[in-house]
Amino acid sequence: MGKMKENIFIFLSIVIISEFFNVILCYHFDTQVEISYNTILCYNFIGF
């Protein structure tokens, strides 16, 4: 059970770090549609 919790924590850390990079890399887009599309591209770029 402890291992499961550890994995969830690592997963959440990756998500948070990815979001952080996503804001830096993709901030220049204006509309929500462009942000959504660019988020997909940035997640692929990061490898998440």
PDB file of N, CA and C in Angstrom:
ATOM      1  N   MET A   1       0.831  -1.210   0.000  1.00  0.00           N
ATOM      2  CA  MET A   1       0.000   0.000   0.000  1.00  0.00           C
ATOM      3  C   MET A   1       0.867   1.262   0.000  1.00  0.00           C
ATOM      4  N   GLY A   2       1.978   1.207   0.751  1.00  0.00           N
ATOM      5  CA  GLY A   2       2.908   2.336   0.779  1.00  0.00           C
ATOM      6  C   GLY A   2       3.503   2.622  -0.587  1.00  0.00           C
ATOM      7  N   LYS A   3       3.799   1.531  -1.312  1.00  0.00           N
ATOM      8  CA  LYS A   3       4.360   1.670  -2.654  1.00  0.00           C
ATOM      9  C   LYS A   3       3.361   2.353  -3.591  1.00  0.00           C
ATOM     10  N   MET A   4       2.093   1.984  -3.459  1.00  0.00           N
ATOM     11  CA  MET A   4       1.026   2.578  -4.260  1.00  0.00           C
ATOM     12  C   MET A   4       0.954   4.088  -4.021  1.00  0.00           C
ATOM     13  N   LYS A   5       1.014   4.481  -2.759  1.00  0.00           N
ATOM     14  CA  LYS A   5       0.979   5.900  -2.397  1.00  0.00           C
ATOM     15  C   LYS A   5       2.171   6.635  -2.995  1.00  0.00           C
ATOM     16  N   GLU A   6       3.319   6.011  -2.948  1.00  0.00           N
ATOM     17  CA  GLU A   6       4.544   6.592  -3.495  1.00  0.00           C
ATOM     18  C   GLU A   6       4.396   6.834  -4.996  1.00  0.00           C
ATOM     19  N   ASN A   7       3.837   5.846  -5.694  1.00  0.00           N
ATOM     20  CA  ASN A   7       3.631   5.964  -7.136  1.00  0.00           C
ATOM     21  C   ASN A   7       2.668   7.091  -7.478  1.00  0.00           C
ATOM     22  N   ILE A   8       1.596   7.222  -6.686  1.00  0.00           N
ATOM     23  CA  ILE A   8       0.633   8.308  -6.904  1.00  0.00           C
ATOM     24  C   ILE A   8       1.316   9.657  -6.694  1.00  0.00           C
ATOM     25  N   PHE A   9       2.139   9.753  -5.660  1.00  0.00           N
ATOM     26  CA  PHE A   9       2.864  10.991  -5.368  1.00  0.00           C
ATOM     27  C   PHE A   9       3.790  11.366  -6.529  1.00  0.00           C
ATOM     28  N   ILE A  10       4.523  10.389  -7.049  1.00  0.00           N
ATOM     29  CA  ILE A  10       5.417  10.605  -8.196  1.00  0.00           C
ATOM     30  C   ILE A  10       4.613  11.049  -9.411  1.00  0.00           C
ATOM     31  N   PHE A  11       3.488  10.374  -9.646  1.00  0.00           N
ATOM     32  CA  PHE A  11       2.612  10.717 -10.768  1.00  0.00           C
ATOM     33  C   PHE A  11       2.124  12.159 -10.657  1.00  0.00           C
ATOM     34  N   LEU A  12       1.666  12.545  -9.472  1.00  0.00           N
ATOM     35  CA  LEU A  12       1.187  13.913  -9.249  1.00  0.00           C
ATOM     36  C   LEU A  12       2.316  14.924  -9.438  1.00  0.00           C
ATOM     37  N   SER A  13       3.510  14.579  -8.982  1.00  0.00           N
ATOM     38  CA  SER A  13       4.671  15.452  -9.169  1.00  0.00           C
ATOM     39  C   SER A  13       4.946  15.676 -10.648  1.00  0.00           C
ATOM     40  N   ILE A  14       4.874  14.609 -11.434  1.00  0.00           N
ATOM     41  CA  ILE A  14       5.084  14.700 -12.881  1.00  0.00           C
ATOM     42  C   ILE A  14       4.027  15.602 -13.508  1.00  0.00           C
ATOM     43  N   VAL A  15       2.773  15.422 -13.095  1.00  0.00           N
ATOM     44  CA  VAL A  15       1.682  16.252 -13.630  1.00  0.00           C
ATOM     45  C   VAL A  15       1.919  17.721 -13.311  1.00  0.00           C
ATOM     46  N   ILE A  16       2.274  18.011 -12.054  1.00  0.00           N
ATOM     47  CA  ILE A  16       2.505  19.396 -11.626  1.00  0.00           C
ATOM     48  C   ILE A  16       3.686  20.004 -12.380  1.00  0.00           C
ATOM     49  N   ILE A  17       4.781  19.262 -12.506  1.00  0.00           N
ATOM     50  CA  ILE A  17       5.961  19.735 -13.233  1.00  0.00           C
ATOM     51  C   ILE A  17       5.620  19.972 -14.702  1.00  0.00           C
ATOM     52  N   SER A  18       4.860  19.052 -15.291  1.00  0.00           N
ATOM     53  CA  SER A  18       4.442  19.192 -16.684  1.00  0.00           C
ATOM     54  C   SER A  18       3.593  20.440 -16.878  1.00  0.00           C
ATOM     55  N   GLU A  19       2.661  20.679 -15.953  1.00  0.00           N
ATOM     56  CA  GLU A  19       1.830  21.886 -16.004  1.00  0.00           C
ATOM     57  C   GLU A  19       2.709  23.131 -15.927  1.00  0.00           C
ATOM     58  N   PHE A  20       3.689  23.108 -15.042  1.00  0.00           N
ATOM     59  CA  PHE A  20       4.593  24.235 -14.856  1.00  0.00           C
ATOM     60  C   PHE A  20       5.345  24.549 -16.151  1.00  0.00           C
ATOM     61  N   PHE A  21       5.909  23.501 -16.783  1.00  0.00           N
ATOM     62  CA  PHE A  21       6.597  23.680 -18.053  1.00  0.00           C
ATOM     63  C   PHE A  21       5.630  24.114 -19.138  1.00  0.00           C
ATOM     64  N   ASN A  22       4.418  23.567 -19.083  1.00  0.00           N
ATOM     65  CA  ASN A  22       3.400  23.887 -20.068  1.00  0.00           C
ATOM     66  C   ASN A  22       3.072  25.375 -20.047  1.00  0.00           C
ATOM     67  N   VAL A  23       2.978  25.951 -18.860  1.00  0.00           N
ATOM     68  CA  VAL A  23       2.715  27.386 -18.724  1.00  0.00           C
ATOM     69  C   VAL A  23       3.853  28.182 -19.350  1.00  0.00           C
ATOM     70  N   ILE A  24       5.087  27.779 -19.085  1.00  0.00           N
ATOM     71  CA  ILE A  24       6.257  28.480 -19.625  1.00  0.00           C
ATOM     72  C   ILE A  24       6.312  28.370 -21.149  1.00  0.00           C
ATOM     73  N   LEU A  25       6.128  27.150 -21.657  1.00  0.00           N
ATOM     74  CA  LEU A  25       6.305  26.907 -23.087  1.00  0.00           C
ATOM     75  C   LEU A  25       5.147  27.407 -23.934  1.00  0.00           C
ATOM     76  N   CYS A  26       3.938  27.436 -23.353  1.00  0.00           N
ATOM     77  CA  CYS A  26       2.742  27.635 -24.169  1.00  0.00           C
ATOM     78  C   CYS A  26       1.965  28.879 -23.785  1.00  0.00           C
ATOM     79  N   TYR A  27       2.577  29.757 -23.045  1.00  0.00           N
ATOM     80  CA  TYR A  27       1.846  30.899 -22.492  1.00  0.00           C
ATOM     81  C   TYR A  27       1.431  31.904 -23.566  1.00  0.00           C
ATOM     82  N   HIS A  28       2.112  31.925 -24.698  1.00  0.00           N
ATOM     83  CA  HIS A  28       1.892  32.928 -25.734  1.00  0.00           C
ATOM     84  C   HIS A  28       0.597  32.738 -26.519  1.00  0.00           C
ATOM     85  N   PHE A  29      -0.092  31.621 -26.300  1.00  0.00           N
ATOM     86  CA  PHE A  29      -1.363  31.413 -26.997  1.00  0.00           C
ATOM     87  C   PHE A  29      -2.499  32.122 -26.277  1.00  0.00           C
ATOM     88  N   ASP A  30      -3.418  32.691 -27.065  1.00  0.00           N
ATOM     89  CA  ASP A  30      -4.459  33.549 -26.499  1.00  0.00           C
ATOM     90  C   ASP A  30      -5.746  32.804 -26.187  1.00  0.00           C
ATOM     91  N   THR A  31      -6.326  32.140 -27.194  1.00  0.00           N
ATOM     92  CA  THR A  31      -7.656  31.562 -27.014  1.00  0.00           C
ATOM     93  C   THR A  31      -7.588  30.197 -26.356  1.00  0.00           C
ATOM     94  N   GLN A  32      -8.705  29.806 -25.757  1.00  0.00           N
ATOM     95  CA  GLN A  32      -8.790  28.538 -25.043  1.00  0.00           C
ATOM     96  C   GLN A  32      -8.548  27.351 -25.974  1.00  0.00           C
ATOM     97  N   VAL A  33      -9.049  27.438 -27.201  1.00  0.00           N
ATOM     98  CA  VAL A  33      -8.881  26.350 -28.172  1.00  0.00           C
ATOM     99  C   VAL A  33      -7.398  26.158 -28.484  1.00  0.00           C
ATOM    100  N   GLU A  34      -6.718  27.264 -28.733  1.00  0.00           N
ATOM    101  CA  GLU A  34      -5.286  27.190 -29.023  1.00  0.00           C
ATOM    102  C   GLU A  34      -4.515  26.649 -27.827  1.00  0.00           C
ATOM    103  N   ILE A  35      -4.900  27.075 -26.631  1.00  0.00           N
ATOM    104  CA  ILE A  35      -4.246  26.584 -25.413  1.00  0.00           C
ATOM    105  C   ILE A  35      -4.444  25.078 -25.283  1.00  0.00           C
ATOM    106  N   SER A  36      -5.682  24.606 -25.515  1.00  0.00           N
ATOM    107  CA  SER A  36      -5.968  23.173 -25.400  1.00  0.00           C
ATOM    108  C   SER A  36      -5.135  22.375 -26.398  1.00  0.00           C
ATOM    109  N   TYR A  37      -5.109  22.836 -27.642  1.00  0.00           N
ATOM    110  CA  TYR A  37      -4.353  22.152 -28.694  1.00  0.00           C
ATOM    111  C   TYR A  37      -2.864  22.175 -28.375  1.00  0.00           C
ATOM    112  N   ASN A  38      -2.391  23.329 -27.945  1.00  0.00           N
ATOM    113  CA  ASN A  38      -0.973  23.490 -27.645  1.00  0.00           C
ATOM    114  C   ASN A  38      -0.561  22.683 -26.419  1.00  0.00           C
ATOM    115  N   THR A  39      -1.493  22.528 -25.472  1.00  0.00           N
ATOM    116  CA  THR A  39      -1.222  21.700 -24.293  1.00  0.00           C
ATOM    117  C   THR A  39      -0.909  20.274 -24.717  1.00  0.00           C
ATOM    118  N   ILE A  40      -1.685  19.753 -25.668  1.00  0.00           N
ATOM    119  CA  ILE A  40      -1.450  18.401 -26.188  1.00  0.00           C
ATOM    120  C   ILE A  40      -0.054  18.327 -26.804  1.00  0.00           C
ATOM    121  N   LEU A  41       0.292  19.316 -27.601  1.00  0.00           N
ATOM    122  CA  LEU A  41       1.610  19.352 -28.238  1.00  0.00           C
ATOM    123  C   LEU A  41       2.721  19.419 -27.199  1.00  0.00           C
ATOM    124  N   CYS A  42       2.536  20.234 -26.173  1.00  0.00           N
ATOM    125  CA  CYS A  42       3.570  20.399 -25.152  1.00  0.00           C
ATOM    126  C   CYS A  42       3.717  19.152 -24.297  1.00  0.00           C
ATOM    127  N   TYR A  43       2.589  18.497 -23.979  1.00  0.00           N
ATOM    128  CA  TYR A  43       2.684  17.245 -23.225  1.00  0.00           C
ATOM    129  C   TYR A  43       3.446  16.203 -24.038  1.00  0.00           C
ATOM    130  N   ASN A  44       3.202  16.169 -25.354  1.00  0.00           N
ATOM    131  CA  ASN A  44       3.933  15.242 -26.211  1.00  0.00           C
ATOM    132  C   ASN A  44       5.414  15.602 -26.243  1.00  0.00           C
ATOM    133  N   PHE A  45       5.701  16.894 -26.278  1.00  0.00           N
ATOM    134  CA  PHE A  45       7.082  17.372 -26.299  1.00  0.00           C
ATOM    135  C   PHE A  45       7.810  16.975 -25.014  1.00  0.00           C
ATOM    136  N   ILE A  46       7.130  17.155 -23.875  1.00  0.00           N
ATOM    137  CA  ILE A  46       7.715  16.805 -22.579  1.00  0.00           C
ATOM    138  C   ILE A  46       7.843  15.293 -22.445  1.00  0.00           C
ATOM    139  N   GLY A  47       6.953  14.571 -23.118  1.00  0.00           N
ATOM    140  CA  GLY A  47       6.986  13.113 -23.073  1.00  0.00           C
ATOM    141  C   GLY A  47       6.053  12.550 -22.030  1.00  0.00           C
ATOM    142  N   PHE A  48       5.012  13.328 -21.719  1.00  0.00           N
ATOM    143  CA  PHE A  48       4.055  12.871 -20.716  1.00  0.00           C
ATOM    144  C   PHE A  48       2.765  12.436 -21.393  1.00  0.00           C
TER     145      PHE A  48
END
